[in-house]
Each structure stands twice: as structure tokens, then as C-alpha cells.
Amino acid sequence: MTSLSDLPIRDDLRGKKPYGAPTDPVRIQLNVNENTHPIPEAVATDIVTALAGAVMSANRYPDREFTELRESLAAYLGHGLTADNIWAANGSNEVLQQTLQAFGGPGRRVLGFPPTYSMHPIIASGTGTEWVVAPRDPGYEITSKSVVAAIAEHQPDVVFLCSPNNPTGTPVSNDAIAAAYEATDGIVLVDEAYAEFSDRESALALLEGRPRLIVSRTMSKAFAFAGARVGYLAADPAIADALRLVRLPYHLSALTQAAAVAALAHAPEMLAMVDDIKLQRDRMAASLEALGFTPVPSEANFVLFGGVSDPSELFHKLLIQDILIRDVGIPNHLRVTAGTEAETTAFLDAMADLRALGRVDK
Ligand SMILES: *Cc1c(COP(=O)(O)O)cnc(C)c1O
């Protein structure tokens, strides 16, 4: 049997690990921060009708410029943005990859602030971009002072700021983002995958007059469309021109474009559960705290909580009850996605039982 190490793979990929969130089907799946509410049936019916139309003309390549989708996304974001400001791809991970293909690459570096989204270093490695890191402030925050100091030290070509941050749920203030922009001649990308769950002003408000700033978003989380694979960014139109140099032709299929446009026409219904998810998130944090754990204040749809003596043991005790959460590798911490009210209750009941049984020590 041939193993990976027998192949003439690039030296810089030797020994690397792929993205590895478990995908076993379980009753209560709270591990990858999806919106766990299904798509409303009336919306699904409209999407199916749009897909049927797209299938009829699938003998032709799709609109390479996905103009209608860019118009729909600009209207959804507001902030005076137009289709020219928008770029989209198959998930925001592809948007990040194209960004590093255009602005990173061999001999260049991207700066991140761990603990952060596990895909950021993986996308860096896939594009041959060096991943350099700087520490966060207490409470997983990033102050203007720290971000400016980190940029001065590392001289990155690209800065990745994740706000609210995965896996901590902590935001980066627009002041710190603006300070980062002033401190570099490179690209500053704010990954706002969870923006719809935060009450804070988006970094979209900073775009005017900052042509090296990129705000990336996704339909995978609040928008309940993870399976469709649609991510996008807002930036100066010149950024889209840069990404046109690295994208594959017709990268967004006609089916993806049709489905996303139809879903965006129903944005209020698709986002209807966001307020409830925020309520469940806050209930989760309060209940975990009452059980003696230490939740990190979250502006996303998940909660990172500390005070876990043995994360792997607690993870597996939940898994045998068919409840899947996430061990993100932070000592004494686990992360859990806010689910429906019933899913959240099932998780909290299981946690209370484990605590009562004395199986989990602080
Ligand atoms: C989930 C997530 C994404 C979304 O990825 P898609 O490819 O759009 O599904 C992007 N950034 C962060 C920080 C995430 O947690």
C-alpha cells in the first residue's frame, strides 16, 4: 500500500494534517457552527424552481461574472455597496484561498492571531504562504496597540482578523481594524463569518477609502446555507480584479448561482432564526457558568467554555449520548454550537447530569 509519504508531494506539505472536523451522523450535532434550523419549506420550494431553470440551460457554461448573485449580495449587505464591490466563491474558504493566491504565495506571509479559525493556517500552507502568528490580549481580545506591534514585528503581506473570532466568539473592534490598516501596506482581511450574530457595527463600515481592506462573509452560518457552499467578500472593485487573475473560469456553477440568488430573495426568512440562536447561545453560556464552567463571552453562534478538567473525556461522554461538540485543542476548553431550543436543552441536561455524577471536575 502506498502511503502519502511515498509520493513526490511538495516538501512544504509533508507531515501536514488536513482539516478534520468529525462528520459522523449523530442525533445532536453541535460541532461545526452550522445553523441547525432547516430551511423554511416555502423558501426551499422557490430554490428548487430556480434550480430547475438552471438545469434546463446547463449545456452552457454559467455566467462567469455571476452578476445577478453579486447584485443580490450587494443589496443584502447594504452600506452603499454595489455589485462591483462583491466577489463570491464556493464557500468563504475559497474566497480566502483566492485572496492568498493573489496577495500571498511563496516568499510572502500572512499574520494571524491564534486561537483562531483552523482553516486559516491550512489555506496559508496550501497556497505556499508563510503563516506567522502573534499573541492575543487577555480575554482573547486584540487591542489596536497589539495588532500594530504585531504588524511592525512580522511585516506581513496579508493580515487575517477574524471577528467574531472562531473558536472564542470574541470580536475585533473597528478601531483595531482601522489601526491595523494604517500600520501595513498589505491586505487586511476581516473574516466576518459570524457577523449576523453580533450586535456590533460591521467592518463593512470601514471599506470607504480603504482599498486594501477586505471583509469576507459566508452564507454557511446565520444564513442556513452551509450545504450550498457560497462565501463572498466586499472590497474595493480592484480587489475583485485581482481575484479574477487566480480564480478558475466558471468557478461558481449555474446551480450554485441560481440557488443563492433565490435564497437571498428570502433573506428575512432565512435569517429568521438568528435571534433565537442568540438567545440559545446566551442561555448556554449562563447555564454553563451556573454549572461551574467558564464560558468566554461570545458574539457568534457558539460558546467556548473553560474549566474542563479533561476535554477529551467530556467530549466522549457527550458523544456516547449522541451529542457531538468540538475539541478545538485549547487546554481545559471545549466549543459548542448554539442549536435549536431542544438541542440546546439536550446538551445542557447532559452537562448537568455529568456534573452531578461528579464525572467532570473543575
Ligand atoms: C465557518 C467559517 C467560515 C465559513 O466557511 P465556508 O467555506 O463559507 O463554509 C469562514 N470563516 C470562519 C471563521 C468560519 O468559522
Coordinates of C-alpha atoms in Angstrom, one line a residue, residues 196-343:
E196 CA -25.0 38.3 11.7
F197 CA -24.9 37.0 15.3
S198 CA -23.2 40.2 16.6
D199 CA -24.9 43.4 17.5
R200 CA -21.7 45.4 16.8
E201 CA -21.0 47.5 13.7
S202 CA -19.5 45.5 10.8
A203 CA -16.1 46.3 9.3
L204 CA -18.1 47.0 6.1
A205 CA -18.4 50.5 7.6
L206 CA -14.7 50.9 7.2
L207 CA -14.4 50.0 3.5
E208 CA -14.9 53.5 2.0
G209 CA -11.4 54.9 1.3
R210 CA -9.6 51.7 2.3
P211 CA -8.8 49.8 -1.0
R212 CA -6.6 47.2 0.8
L213 CA -9.4 46.2 3.2
I214 CA -11.4 43.0 2.6
V215 CA -14.5 41.9 4.5
S216 CA -15.3 38.2 3.9
R217 CA -18.7 36.7 4.7
T218 CA -20.5 33.4 4.2
M219 CA -24.0 32.0 3.7
S220 CA -22.9 28.9 5.7
K221 CA -23.7 30.1 9.2
A222 CA -26.5 32.6 10.0
F223 CA -27.9 32.2 6.5
A224 CA -28.5 28.4 7.0
F225 CA -27.0 27.5 3.6
A226 CA -23.8 25.6 4.5
G227 CA -24.6 22.8 2.1
A228 CA -24.8 25.1 -0.9
R229 CA -21.2 26.4 -0.5
V230 CA -21.4 30.2 -1.0
G231 CA -19.0 32.6 0.5
Y232 CA -18.3 36.2 -0.6
L233 CA -16.4 39.4 0.1
A234 CA -16.9 43.1 -0.1
A235 CA -14.0 45.3 -1.0
D236 CA -12.8 47.9 -3.5
P237 CA -13.6 46.8 -7.1
A238 CA -9.8 46.5 -7.7
I239 CA -9.7 43.5 -5.3
A240 CA -12.2 41.6 -7.5
D241 CA -9.9 42.3 -10.5
A242 CA -7.0 40.8 -8.6
L243 CA -9.1 37.6 -7.8
R244 CA -10.1 37.3 -11.5
L245 CA -6.4 36.5 -12.1
V246 CA -6.4 33.5 -9.9
R247 CA -10.0 32.0 -10.0
L248 CA -10.7 29.1 -12.2
P249 CA -13.1 30.1 -15.1
Y250 CA -16.7 29.5 -14.3
H251 CA -15.8 28.6 -10.7
L252 CA -19.4 29.2 -9.5
S253 CA -21.8 26.7 -11.1
A254 CA -25.1 27.8 -12.6
L255 CA -26.8 25.7 -9.9
T256 CA -24.9 27.5 -7.1
Q257 CA -25.7 30.9 -8.5
A258 CA -29.4 30.1 -9.0
A259 CA -29.8 28.6 -5.5
A260 CA -28.0 31.5 -3.8
V261 CA -29.9 34.2 -5.7
A262 CA -33.2 32.5 -4.8
A263 CA -32.2 32.2 -1.2
L264 CA -31.1 35.8 -0.9
A265 CA -34.6 36.9 -2.2
H266 CA -35.8 35.3 1.0
A267 CA -33.2 36.8 3.3
P268 CA -35.6 37.7 6.2
E269 CA -37.0 34.1 6.3
M270 CA -33.5 32.6 6.0
L271 CA -32.3 34.7 8.9
A272 CA -35.5 34.4 11.0
M273 CA -33.9 32.0 13.5
V274 CA -30.9 34.2 14.2
D275 CA -32.5 35.9 17.2
D276 CA -33.5 32.6 18.7
I277 CA -30.0 31.2 18.2
K278 CA -28.5 34.2 20.0
L279 CA -31.0 33.5 22.9
Q280 CA -29.9 29.9 23.0
R281 CA -26.2 30.9 22.9
D282 CA -26.8 33.2 25.9
R283 CA -28.8 30.5 27.7
M284 CA -25.9 28.1 27.1
A285 CA -23.3 30.5 28.5
A286 CA -25.4 31.3 31.6
S287 CA -26.2 27.6 32.3
L288 CA -22.6 26.5 31.8
E289 CA -21.5 29.2 34.2
A290 CA -24.0 28.0 36.7
L291 CA -22.6 24.5 36.4
G292 CA -19.2 25.9 37.3
F293 CA -17.6 26.2 33.8
T294 CA -16.1 29.4 32.5
P295 CA -17.7 30.4 29.2
V296 CA -16.0 33.1 27.1
P297 CA -18.4 35.9 26.2
S298 CA -19.5 35.2 22.6
E299 CA -20.8 37.3 19.8
A300 CA -21.2 34.3 17.5
N301 CA -23.4 31.2 17.4
F302 CA -21.2 29.1 19.7
V303 CA -19.7 29.2 23.1
L304 CA -16.1 28.3 24.1
F305 CA -16.1 27.2 27.7
G306 CA -13.2 26.5 30.1
G307 CA -13.0 24.8 33.4
V308 CA -13.0 21.3 31.8
S309 CA -10.5 19.0 33.6
D310 CA -10.3 16.5 30.7
P311 CA -11.8 17.9 27.4
S312 CA -11.3 14.6 25.6
E313 CA -13.1 12.6 28.3
L314 CA -16.1 15.1 28.4
F315 CA -16.2 15.1 24.6
H316 CA -16.5 11.3 24.5
K317 CA -19.0 11.2 27.4
L318 CA -21.3 13.5 25.3
L319 CA -20.6 11.6 22.1
I320 CA -21.9 8.3 23.6
Q321 CA -25.1 10.2 24.3
D322 CA -25.2 11.1 20.6
I323 CA -24.2 14.7 21.2
L324 CA -21.2 16.0 19.1
I325 CA -19.4 19.2 20.2
R326 CA -15.8 20.3 19.4
D327 CA -12.4 19.9 21.0
V328 CA -10.5 22.7 19.4
G329 CA -7.3 21.9 21.2
I330 CA -7.3 24.7 23.8
P331 CA -6.3 23.1 27.1
N332 CA -9.3 22.7 29.5
H333 CA -11.8 24.1 26.9
L334 CA -14.4 22.8 24.6
R335 CA -16.6 24.6 22.0
V336 CA -20.3 24.0 21.4
T337 CA -22.6 25.4 18.8
A338 CA -25.9 27.0 19.9
G339 CA -28.6 24.8 18.4
T340 CA -32.4 24.8 18.4
E341 CA -34.0 25.2 21.8
A342 CA -34.5 21.4 22.0
E343 CA -30.9 20.6 21.0

